[in-house]
Coordinates of C-alpha atoms and ligand atoms in Angstrom, one line a residue:
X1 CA -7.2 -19.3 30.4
X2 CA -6.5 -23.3 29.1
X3 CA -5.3 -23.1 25.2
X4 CA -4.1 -26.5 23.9
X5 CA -0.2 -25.8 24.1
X6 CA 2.1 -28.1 22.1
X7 CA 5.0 -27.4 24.5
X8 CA 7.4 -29.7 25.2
X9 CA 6.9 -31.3 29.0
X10 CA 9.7 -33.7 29.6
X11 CA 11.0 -34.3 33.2
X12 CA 15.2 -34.4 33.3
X13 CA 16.4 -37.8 32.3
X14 CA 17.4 -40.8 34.8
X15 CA 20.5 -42.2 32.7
X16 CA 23.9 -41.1 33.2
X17 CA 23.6 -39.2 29.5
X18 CA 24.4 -36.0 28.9
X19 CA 21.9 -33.6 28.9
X20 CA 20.4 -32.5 26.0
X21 CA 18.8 -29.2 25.3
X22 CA 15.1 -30.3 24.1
X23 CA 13.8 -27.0 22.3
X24 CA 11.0 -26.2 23.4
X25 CA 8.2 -25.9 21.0
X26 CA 5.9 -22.3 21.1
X27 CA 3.0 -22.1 22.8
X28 CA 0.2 -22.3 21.2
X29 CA -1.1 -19.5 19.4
X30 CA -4.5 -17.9 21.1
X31 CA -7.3 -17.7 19.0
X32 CA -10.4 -16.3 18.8
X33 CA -12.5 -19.9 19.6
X34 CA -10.1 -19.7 22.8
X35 CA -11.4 -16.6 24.4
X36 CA -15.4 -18.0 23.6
X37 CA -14.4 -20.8 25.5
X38 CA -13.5 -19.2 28.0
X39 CA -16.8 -17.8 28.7
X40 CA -18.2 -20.8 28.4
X41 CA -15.7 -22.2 31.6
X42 CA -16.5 -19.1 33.1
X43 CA -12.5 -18.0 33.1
X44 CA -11.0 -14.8 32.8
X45 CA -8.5 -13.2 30.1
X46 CA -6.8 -10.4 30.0
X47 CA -5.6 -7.8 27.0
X48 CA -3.7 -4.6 27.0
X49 CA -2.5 -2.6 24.5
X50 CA 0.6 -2.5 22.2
X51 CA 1.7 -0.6 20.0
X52 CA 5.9 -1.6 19.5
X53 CA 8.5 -4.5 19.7
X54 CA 9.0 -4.5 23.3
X55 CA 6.0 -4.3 24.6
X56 CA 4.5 -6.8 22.5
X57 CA 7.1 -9.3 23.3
X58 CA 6.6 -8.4 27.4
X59 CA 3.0 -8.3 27.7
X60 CA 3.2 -11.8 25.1
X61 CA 5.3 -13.4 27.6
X62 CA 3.6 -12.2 30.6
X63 CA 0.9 -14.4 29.5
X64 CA -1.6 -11.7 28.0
X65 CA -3.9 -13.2 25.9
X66 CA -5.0 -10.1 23.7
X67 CA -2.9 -7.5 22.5
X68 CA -4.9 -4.5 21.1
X69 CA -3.1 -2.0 18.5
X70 CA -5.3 0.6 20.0
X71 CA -6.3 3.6 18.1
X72 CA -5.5 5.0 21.2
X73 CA -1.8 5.3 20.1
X74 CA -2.6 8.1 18.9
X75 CA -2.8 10.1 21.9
X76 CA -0.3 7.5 23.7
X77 CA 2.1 7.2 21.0
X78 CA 2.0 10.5 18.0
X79 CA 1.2 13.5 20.8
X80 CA -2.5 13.8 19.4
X81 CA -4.9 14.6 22.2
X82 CA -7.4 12.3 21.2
X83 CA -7.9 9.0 19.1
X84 CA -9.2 10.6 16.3
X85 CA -6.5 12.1 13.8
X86 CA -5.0 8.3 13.6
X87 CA -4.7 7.1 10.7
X88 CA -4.3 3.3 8.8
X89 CA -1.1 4.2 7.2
X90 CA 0.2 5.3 10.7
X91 CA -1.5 2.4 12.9
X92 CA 0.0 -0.7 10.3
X93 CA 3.4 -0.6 10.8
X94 CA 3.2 -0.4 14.8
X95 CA 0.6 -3.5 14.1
X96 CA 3.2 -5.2 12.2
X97 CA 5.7 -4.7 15.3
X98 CA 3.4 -6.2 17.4
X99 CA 2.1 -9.1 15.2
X100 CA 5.7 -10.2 14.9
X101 CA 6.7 -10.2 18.4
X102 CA 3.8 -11.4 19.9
X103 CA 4.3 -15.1 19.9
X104 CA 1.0 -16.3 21.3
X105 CA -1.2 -13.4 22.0
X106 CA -4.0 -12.9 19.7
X107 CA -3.3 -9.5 17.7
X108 CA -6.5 -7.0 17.2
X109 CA -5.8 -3.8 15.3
X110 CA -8.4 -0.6 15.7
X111 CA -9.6 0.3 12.2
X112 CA -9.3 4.4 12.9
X113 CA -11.7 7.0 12.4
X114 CA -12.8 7.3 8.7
X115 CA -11.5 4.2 7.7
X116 CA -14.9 2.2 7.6
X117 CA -18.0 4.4 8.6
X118 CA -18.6 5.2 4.5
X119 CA -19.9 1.8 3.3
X120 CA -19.2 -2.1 4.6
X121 CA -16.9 -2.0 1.4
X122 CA -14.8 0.5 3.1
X123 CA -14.7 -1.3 6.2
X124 CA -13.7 -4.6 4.7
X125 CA -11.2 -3.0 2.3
X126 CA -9.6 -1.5 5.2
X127 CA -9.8 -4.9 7.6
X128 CA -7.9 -6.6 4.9
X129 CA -5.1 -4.2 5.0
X130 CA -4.4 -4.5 8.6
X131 CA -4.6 -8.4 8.5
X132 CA -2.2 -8.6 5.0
X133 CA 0.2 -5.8 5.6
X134 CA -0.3 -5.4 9.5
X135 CA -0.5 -8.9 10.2
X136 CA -3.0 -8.8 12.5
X137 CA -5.3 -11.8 13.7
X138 CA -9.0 -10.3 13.8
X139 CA -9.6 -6.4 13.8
X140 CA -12.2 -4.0 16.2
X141 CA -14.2 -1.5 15.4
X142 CA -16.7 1.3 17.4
X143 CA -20.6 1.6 17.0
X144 CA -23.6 0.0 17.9
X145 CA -26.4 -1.4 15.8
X146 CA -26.3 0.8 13.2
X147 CA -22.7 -1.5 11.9
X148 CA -24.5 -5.2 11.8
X149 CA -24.5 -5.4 7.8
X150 CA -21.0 -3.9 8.2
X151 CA -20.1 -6.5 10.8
X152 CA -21.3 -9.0 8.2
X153 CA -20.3 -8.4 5.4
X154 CA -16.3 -8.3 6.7
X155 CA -16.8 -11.8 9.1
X156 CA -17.5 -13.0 5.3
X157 CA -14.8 -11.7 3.5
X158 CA -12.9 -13.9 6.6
X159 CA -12.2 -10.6 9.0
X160 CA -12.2 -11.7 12.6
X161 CA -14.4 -8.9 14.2
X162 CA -14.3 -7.4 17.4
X163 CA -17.2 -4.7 18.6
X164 CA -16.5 -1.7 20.5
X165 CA -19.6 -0.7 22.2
X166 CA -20.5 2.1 25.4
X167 CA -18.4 5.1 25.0
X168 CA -16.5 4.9 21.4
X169 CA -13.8 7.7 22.0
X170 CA -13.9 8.0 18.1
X171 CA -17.3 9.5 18.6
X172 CA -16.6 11.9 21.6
X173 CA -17.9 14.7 19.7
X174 CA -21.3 13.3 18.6
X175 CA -21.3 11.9 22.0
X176 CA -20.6 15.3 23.9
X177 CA -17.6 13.8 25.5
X178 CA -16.2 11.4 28.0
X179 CA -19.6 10.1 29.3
X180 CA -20.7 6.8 30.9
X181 CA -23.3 5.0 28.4
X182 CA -26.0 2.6 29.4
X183 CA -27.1 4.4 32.2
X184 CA -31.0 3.8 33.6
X185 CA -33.1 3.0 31.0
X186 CA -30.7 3.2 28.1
X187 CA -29.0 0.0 29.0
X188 CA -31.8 -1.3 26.5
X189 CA -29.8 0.0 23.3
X190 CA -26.7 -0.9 24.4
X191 CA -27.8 -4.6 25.0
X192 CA -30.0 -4.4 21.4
X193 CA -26.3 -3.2 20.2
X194 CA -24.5 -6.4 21.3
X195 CA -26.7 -8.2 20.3
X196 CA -27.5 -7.2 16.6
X197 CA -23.1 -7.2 16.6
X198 CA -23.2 -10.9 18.0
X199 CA -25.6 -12.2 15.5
X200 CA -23.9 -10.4 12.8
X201 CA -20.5 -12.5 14.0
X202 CA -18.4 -10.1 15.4
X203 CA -16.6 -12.9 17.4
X204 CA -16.4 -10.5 21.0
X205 CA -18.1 -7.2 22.7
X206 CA -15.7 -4.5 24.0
X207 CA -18.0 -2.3 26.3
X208 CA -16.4 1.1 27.3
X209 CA -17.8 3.2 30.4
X210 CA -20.7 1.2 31.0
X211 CA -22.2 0.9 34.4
X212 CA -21.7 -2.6 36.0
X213 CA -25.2 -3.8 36.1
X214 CA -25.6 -2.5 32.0
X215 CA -22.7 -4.8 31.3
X216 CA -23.6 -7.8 33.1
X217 CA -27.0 -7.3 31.5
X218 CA -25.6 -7.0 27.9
X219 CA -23.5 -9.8 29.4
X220 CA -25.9 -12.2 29.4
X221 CA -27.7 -11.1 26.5
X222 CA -25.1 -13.1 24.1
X223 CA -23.1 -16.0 23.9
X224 CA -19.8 -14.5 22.7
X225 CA -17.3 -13.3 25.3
X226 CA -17.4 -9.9 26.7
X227 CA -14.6 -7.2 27.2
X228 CA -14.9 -4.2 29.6
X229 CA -12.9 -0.8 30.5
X230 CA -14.6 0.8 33.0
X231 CA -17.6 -1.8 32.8
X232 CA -17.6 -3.5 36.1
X233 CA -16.1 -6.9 36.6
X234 CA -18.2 -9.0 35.0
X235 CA -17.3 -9.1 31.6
X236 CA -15.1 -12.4 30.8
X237 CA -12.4 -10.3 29.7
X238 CA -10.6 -6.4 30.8
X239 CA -8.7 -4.3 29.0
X240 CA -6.6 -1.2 29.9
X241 CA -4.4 1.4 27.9
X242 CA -0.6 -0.1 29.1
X243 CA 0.6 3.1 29.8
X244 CA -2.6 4.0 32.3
X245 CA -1.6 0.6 34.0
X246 CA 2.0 1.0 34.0
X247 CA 2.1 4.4 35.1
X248 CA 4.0 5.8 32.0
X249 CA 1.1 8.3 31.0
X250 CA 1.5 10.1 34.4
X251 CA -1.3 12.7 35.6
X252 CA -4.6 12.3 36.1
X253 CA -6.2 8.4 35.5
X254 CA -9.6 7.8 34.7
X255 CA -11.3 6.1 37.7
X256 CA -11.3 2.9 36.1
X257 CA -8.1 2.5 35.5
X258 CA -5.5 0.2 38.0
X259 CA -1.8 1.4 37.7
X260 CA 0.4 -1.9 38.7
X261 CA 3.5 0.2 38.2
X262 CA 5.6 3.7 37.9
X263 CA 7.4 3.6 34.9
X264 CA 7.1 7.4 34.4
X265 CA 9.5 7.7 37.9
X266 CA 11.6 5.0 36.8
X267 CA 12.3 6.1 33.2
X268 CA 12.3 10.0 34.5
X269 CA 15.4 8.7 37.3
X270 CA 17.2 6.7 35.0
X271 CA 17.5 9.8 32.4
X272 CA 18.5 12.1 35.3
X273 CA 20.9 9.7 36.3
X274 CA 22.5 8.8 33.0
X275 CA 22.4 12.8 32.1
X276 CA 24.4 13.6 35.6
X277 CA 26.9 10.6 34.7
X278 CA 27.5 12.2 31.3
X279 CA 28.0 16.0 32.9
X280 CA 30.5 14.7 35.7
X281 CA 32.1 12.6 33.3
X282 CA 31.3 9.4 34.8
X283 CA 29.6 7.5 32.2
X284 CA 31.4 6.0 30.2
X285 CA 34.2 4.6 32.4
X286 CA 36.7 2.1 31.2
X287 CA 34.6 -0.7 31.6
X288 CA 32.9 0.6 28.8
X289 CA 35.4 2.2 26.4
X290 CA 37.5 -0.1 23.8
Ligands
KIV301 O1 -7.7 2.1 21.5 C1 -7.9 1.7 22.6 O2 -7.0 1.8 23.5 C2 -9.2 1.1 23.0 C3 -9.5 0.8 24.4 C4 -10.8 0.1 24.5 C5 -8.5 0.2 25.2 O3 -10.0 1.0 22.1

């Protein structure tokens, strides 16, 4: 995806002169007017989740143009078995982490469960705690229509708003579980859903277990850029949970998801391997001992 980047491109000098070490300037920072463009090219971006130091500055320099500080870290990251006991006080800090390692990503935090369903002051009270004390750059939340005035009223208070649409895992009890939405002929509310969210300025559509053809329906329905997870490939941008696609998680991955590595066999060798050194007395040798 083309951001305007302020780095530095000179080509090694001719003359006999020294070297010198040009620092190179940051690139530039993605924002939210970046990703609608790139719908409007017709290019691709891609986001994962973060939730700590390291992984934000990996995935930042890997080029990943959206990190999310999923609610999901609550069943990747605090041992709950679903996203729903998360709270703000817990997700800020790990937001914090991310915002300041992440260079050049754009930084969206999930507003958890509870924390903006009462009223749209609720919702913008909370937005402007992740953005002030979490740092982050825009924030998502889950539901359909029902959020427009909510939508609204935090895109005025200057809240960069992301909609999460299809299956909301916050809702997995009202919704009877891990279901595909939008099938057959209730694609129709999920396309009314986007676009109420769109006019209302929520500035992208996440849709979550959607069929393909509801999501390139919805798609089309609205201007702003479109994010899917288990919603086909149309959508201008895809998101996955990084330890589904790194292979951390382990067990067994939802269909949609595309592991690109096995960190859970790397990690699990290394800690056998380190924990055998330590038994046989091989770690630490003298190269490591003062
Ligand atoms: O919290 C999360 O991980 C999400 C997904 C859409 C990736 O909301």
């Amino acid at each position: 995806m083309a951001t305007s980047t302020s780095s530095d491109s000179s080509t090694p000098s001719e003359s006999s002169a020294p070297a010198v070490e040009v620092p190179r300037k940051p690139a530039a920072r993605i924002r939210t007017h970046h990703l609608h463009q790139a719908k409007v090219n017709g290019e691709r971006f891609a986001m994962l989740t973060a939730y700590d130091q390291y992984t934000a500055e990996i995935f930042d320099q890997a080029g990943i143009e959206v990190l999310l500080v999923g609610d999901s870290a609550s069943n990747n990251v605090f041992g709950n078995e679903t996203s729903i006991p998360v709270t703000v006080d817990e997700l800020i800090p790990l937001c914090r982490a991310v915002a300041r390692s992440a260079k050049r990503s754009l930084v969206v935090a999930d507003l958890p469960f509870g924390s903006y369903e009462v009223s749209a002051q609720q919702a913008v009270a909370t937005g402007v705690r992740f953005l002030k004390e979490g740092l982050a750059h825009a924030v998502k939340i889950e539901g359909g229509k029902f959020y427009a005035e909510t939508v609204r009223a935090m895109v005025q208070a200057g809240i960069p708003v992301m909609a999460h649409i299809g299956f909301t895992p916050q809702s997995e009890h009202a919704l009877g579980g891990y279901r595909v939405q939008g099938r057959g002929d209730d694609a129709g509310r999920l396309i009314e859903d986007a676009v109420a969210l769109a006019e209302a300025g929520a500035f992208c559509v996440l849709m979550e277990m959607v069929p393909a053809a509801t999501a390139a329906a919805v798609d089309a329905a609205v201007d702003v850029p479109t994010i899917g997870i288990g919603a086909g490939n149309v959508t201008t941008g895809q998101v996955l949970v990084w330890q589904d696609m790194a292979g951390l998680r382990g067990g067994r991955m939802a269909k949609f998801v595309k592991q690109y590595a096995d960190l859970r066999t790397t990690l699990s060798d290394a800690a056998k391997a380190y924990g055998d050194d330590v038994r046989s007395g091989q770690f630490p040798g003298p190269e490591h001992s003062f």
